[in-house]
Amino acid sequence: MGYQTEPVTAADLPYLRRCVDLAREALDDGDEPFGSLLVDAQGVVVFEDRNRVKDGDHTRHPELEIARWAATHLTPEERAGATAYTSGEHCAMCSAAHAWVGLGPIVYATSTAQLTAWLEGWGVPAGPVTPLPVGDVAPGTPTRGPAPKLADEVRALHARLHGVRDPG
Ligand code: ZN
């Protein structure tokens, strides 16, 4: 794979911090711990959401909601200038939606590779979708991540979801 992600910047961290808070809110409400923001070219948060799968619709990922919201509310130029921040790297479904609506960069606190390794380590069965990185699905989308400072906190949220006593 020739695909490379960039490091997160200091300016990214407050947005990622909010994503992790949204992930915690989701988990506390019985959903899965994922949260995401859409930030416009001026740095303003224009939309935020968190995972809402507890009622059985497992497409209710915040990154997919961002893509749909952006398609309805932003011009193509605004979408191209907007950045999606997320606590966990987009899945294949959400990467595809992000690219189809023409959004800009994706910045994630933790990567799909990290999450996959944690789940394997805990013996959690694999899900129904191949855990591809954004670059394998949306090669034209720039990415930054992960954010090492947030990894332990995100891992602990997923450990709680799966009933794992996380030694980290
Ligand atoms: Zn997704």
GROMACS .gro file of C-alpha atoms and ligand atoms in nm:
model
  169
    1MET     CA    1   0.000   0.000   0.000
    2GLY     CA    2   0.150   0.335  -0.099
    3TYR     CA    3  -0.102   0.520   0.108
    4GLN     CA    4   0.028   0.751   0.382
    5THR     CA    5  -0.156   0.937   0.655
    6GLU     CA    6  -0.020   1.257   0.810
    7PRO     CA    7   0.031   1.332   1.181
    8VAL     CA    8  -0.238   1.524   1.364
    9THR     CA    9  -0.160   1.890   1.441
   10ALA     CA   10  -0.198   2.088   1.763
   11ALA     CA   11  -0.496   2.263   1.603
   12ASP     CA   12  -0.667   1.926   1.549
   13LEU     CA   13  -0.660   1.823   1.914
   14PRO     CA   14  -0.952   2.029   2.052
   15TYR     CA   15  -1.179   1.893   1.778
   16LEU     CA   16  -1.066   1.536   1.845
   17ARG     CA   17  -1.117   1.595   2.218
   18ARG     CA   18  -1.482   1.683   2.144
   19CYS     CA   19  -1.518   1.370   1.929
   20VAL     CA   20  -1.403   1.151   2.218
   21ASP     CA   21  -1.647   1.326   2.451
   22LEU     CA   22  -1.926   1.249   2.203
   23ALA     CA   23  -1.808   0.888   2.191
   24ARG     CA   24  -1.834   0.868   2.569
   25GLU     CA   25  -2.182   1.021   2.555
   26ALA     CA   26  -2.285   0.755   2.302
   27LEU     CA   27  -2.153   0.473   2.519
   28ASP     CA   28  -2.323   0.614   2.828
   29ASP     CA   29  -2.650   0.610   2.631
   30GLY     CA   30  -2.614   0.246   2.520
   31ASP     CA   31  -2.466   0.309   2.177
   32GLU     CA   32  -2.115   0.238   2.052
   33PRO     CA   33  -1.835   0.480   2.143
   34PHE     CA   34  -1.786   0.685   1.828
   35GLY     CA   35  -1.829   1.061   1.786
   36SER     CA   36  -1.761   1.295   1.495
   37LEU     CA   37  -1.763   1.661   1.390
   38LEU     CA   38  -1.770   1.849   1.062
   39VAL     CA   39  -1.559   2.167   1.065
   40ASP     CA   40  -1.578   2.427   0.790
   41ALA     CA   41  -1.288   2.601   0.619
   42GLN     CA   42  -1.297   2.875   0.885
   43GLY     CA   43  -1.263   2.624   1.169
   44VAL     CA   44  -1.627   2.643   1.281
   45VAL     CA   45  -1.801   2.321   1.390
   46VAL     CA   46  -2.107   2.310   1.162
   47PHE     CA   47  -2.240   1.964   1.254
   48GLU     CA   48  -2.172   1.698   1.515
   49ASP     CA   49  -2.318   1.358   1.593
   50ARG     CA   50  -2.236   1.031   1.763
   51ASN     CA   51  -2.313   0.665   1.708
   52ARG     CA   52  -2.683   0.571   1.739
   53VAL     CA   53  -2.700   0.196   1.662
   54LYS     CA   54  -2.865   0.072   1.980
   55ASP     CA   55  -3.210   0.045   1.821
   56GLY     CA   56  -3.081  -0.198   1.560
   57ASP     CA   57  -2.986   0.013   1.256
   58HIS     CA   58  -2.612  -0.048   1.232
   59THR     CA   59  -2.565   0.210   0.958
   60ARG     CA   60  -2.625   0.490   1.207
   61HIS     CA   61  -2.263   0.600   1.224
   62PRO     CA   62  -2.192   0.969   1.283
   63GLU     CA   63  -1.960   0.986   0.982
   64LEU     CA   64  -2.243   0.875   0.753
   65GLU     CA   65  -2.473   1.136   0.910
   66ILE     CA   66  -2.204   1.398   0.842
   67ALA     CA   67  -2.193   1.303   0.474
   68ARG     CA   68  -2.570   1.318   0.442
   69TRP     CA   69  -2.593   1.647   0.630
   70ALA     CA   70  -2.320   1.799   0.415
   71ALA     CA   71  -2.486   1.689   0.091
   72THR     CA   72  -2.806   1.864   0.199
   73HIS     CA   73  -2.668   2.179   0.359
   74LEU     CA   74  -2.335   2.268   0.195
   75THR     CA   75  -2.233   2.365  -0.157
   76PRO     CA   76  -1.976   2.149  -0.337
   77GLU     CA   77  -1.713   2.416  -0.263
   78GLU     CA   78  -1.802   2.423   0.106
   79ARG     CA   79  -1.788   2.044   0.123
   80ALA     CA   80  -1.444   2.035  -0.037
   81GLY     CA   81  -1.320   2.283   0.223
   82ALA     CA   82  -1.468   2.100   0.523
   83THR     CA   83  -1.283   1.854   0.748
   84ALA     CA   84  -1.442   1.557   0.925
   85TYR     CA   85  -1.304   1.484   1.271
   86THR     CA   86  -1.380   1.152   1.434
   87SER     CA   87  -1.289   0.951   1.741
   88GLY     CA   88  -1.230   0.639   1.529
   89GLU     CA   89  -1.125   0.626   1.165
   90HIS     CA   90  -1.414   0.599   0.919
   91CYS     CA   91  -1.532   0.249   0.826
   92ALA     CA   92  -1.557   0.151   0.461
   93MET     CA   93  -1.923   0.260   0.441
   94CYS     CA   94  -1.851   0.603   0.584
   95SER     CA   95  -1.530   0.652   0.385
   96ALA     CA   96  -1.729   0.587   0.068
   97ALA     CA   97  -2.005   0.829   0.169
   98HIS     CA   98  -1.747   1.093   0.262
   99ALA     CA   99  -1.583   1.065  -0.080
  100TRP     CA  100  -1.910   1.048  -0.276
  101VAL     CA  101  -2.027   1.380  -0.134
  102GLY     CA  102  -1.689   1.544  -0.193
  103LEU     CA  103  -1.582   1.632   0.160
  104GLY     CA  104  -1.223   1.734   0.243
  105PRO     CA  105  -0.979   1.573   0.488
  106ILE     CA  106  -1.055   1.312   0.754
  107VAL     CA  107  -0.881   1.344   1.092
  108TYR     CA  108  -0.912   1.058   1.341
  109ALA     CA  109  -0.812   1.008   1.703
  110THR     CA  110  -0.759   0.632   1.662
  111SER     CA  111  -0.714   0.423   1.350
  112THR     CA  112  -0.907   0.125   1.222
  113ALA     CA  113  -0.585  -0.074   1.258
  114GLN     CA  114  -0.569   0.015   1.627
  115LEU     CA  115  -0.932  -0.076   1.687
  116THR     CA  116  -0.893  -0.404   1.499
  117ALA     CA  117  -0.589  -0.497   1.707
  118TRP     CA  118  -0.770  -0.415   2.032
  119LEU     CA  119  -1.074  -0.623   1.937
  120GLU     CA  120  -0.860  -0.917   1.826
  121GLY     CA  121  -0.667  -0.898   2.151
  122TRP     CA  122  -0.991  -0.912   2.346
  123GLY     CA  123  -1.129  -1.202   2.144
  124VAL     CA  124  -1.416  -0.999   2.000
  125PRO     CA  125  -1.547  -1.163   1.680
  126ALA     CA  126  -1.484  -0.974   1.358
  127GLY     CA  127  -1.768  -0.761   1.223
  128PRO     CA  128  -1.940  -0.808   0.886
  129VAL     CA  129  -1.738  -0.538   0.704
  130THR     CA  130  -1.367  -0.561   0.618
  131PRO     CA  131  -1.178  -0.312   0.841
  132LEU     CA  132  -1.014  -0.110   0.563
  133PRO     CA  133  -0.828   0.216   0.620
  134VAL     CA  134  -0.976   0.529   0.459
  135GLY     CA  135  -0.705   0.528   0.194
  136ASP     CA  136  -0.809   0.189   0.062
  137VAL     CA  137  -1.166   0.313   0.002
  138ALA     CA  138  -1.122   0.684  -0.068
  139PRO     CA  139  -0.766   0.728  -0.200
  140GLY     CA  140  -0.824   1.094  -0.287
  141THR     CA  141  -0.916   1.191   0.070
  142PRO     CA  142  -0.628   1.333   0.277
  143THR     CA  143  -0.609   1.190   0.629
  144ARG     CA  144  -0.440   1.280   0.956
  145GLY     CA  145  -0.412   1.051   1.256
  146PRO     CA  146  -0.397   0.886   1.494
  147ALA     CA  147  -0.359   1.109   1.801
  148PRO     CA  148  -0.146   0.910   2.050
  149LYS     CA  149  -0.259   1.124   2.347
  150LEU     CA  150  -0.618   1.003   2.304
  151ALA     CA  151  -0.551   0.633   2.236
  152ASP     CA  152  -0.577   0.509   2.596
  153GLU     CA  153  -0.904   0.689   2.653
  154VAL     CA  154  -1.061   0.559   2.332
  155ARG     CA  155  -0.937   0.207   2.401
  156ALA     CA  156  -1.095   0.220   2.746
  157LEU     CA  157  -1.431   0.318   2.595
  158HIS     CA  158  -1.421   0.020   2.359
  159ALA     CA  159  -1.312  -0.207   2.641
  160ARG     CA  160  -1.616  -0.096   2.838
  161LEU     CA  161  -1.843  -0.159   2.535
  162HIS     CA  162  -1.720  -0.518   2.516
  163GLY     CA  163  -1.717  -0.582   2.888
  164VAL     CA  164  -1.340  -0.615   2.893
  165ARG     CA  165  -1.137  -0.523   3.198
  166ASP     CA  166  -0.874  -0.319   3.017
  167PRO     CA  167  -0.533  -0.339   3.183
  168GLY     CA  168  -0.423  -0.023   2.999
  169ZN      ZN  169  -1.893   0.399   0.962
   0.00000   0.00000   0.00000
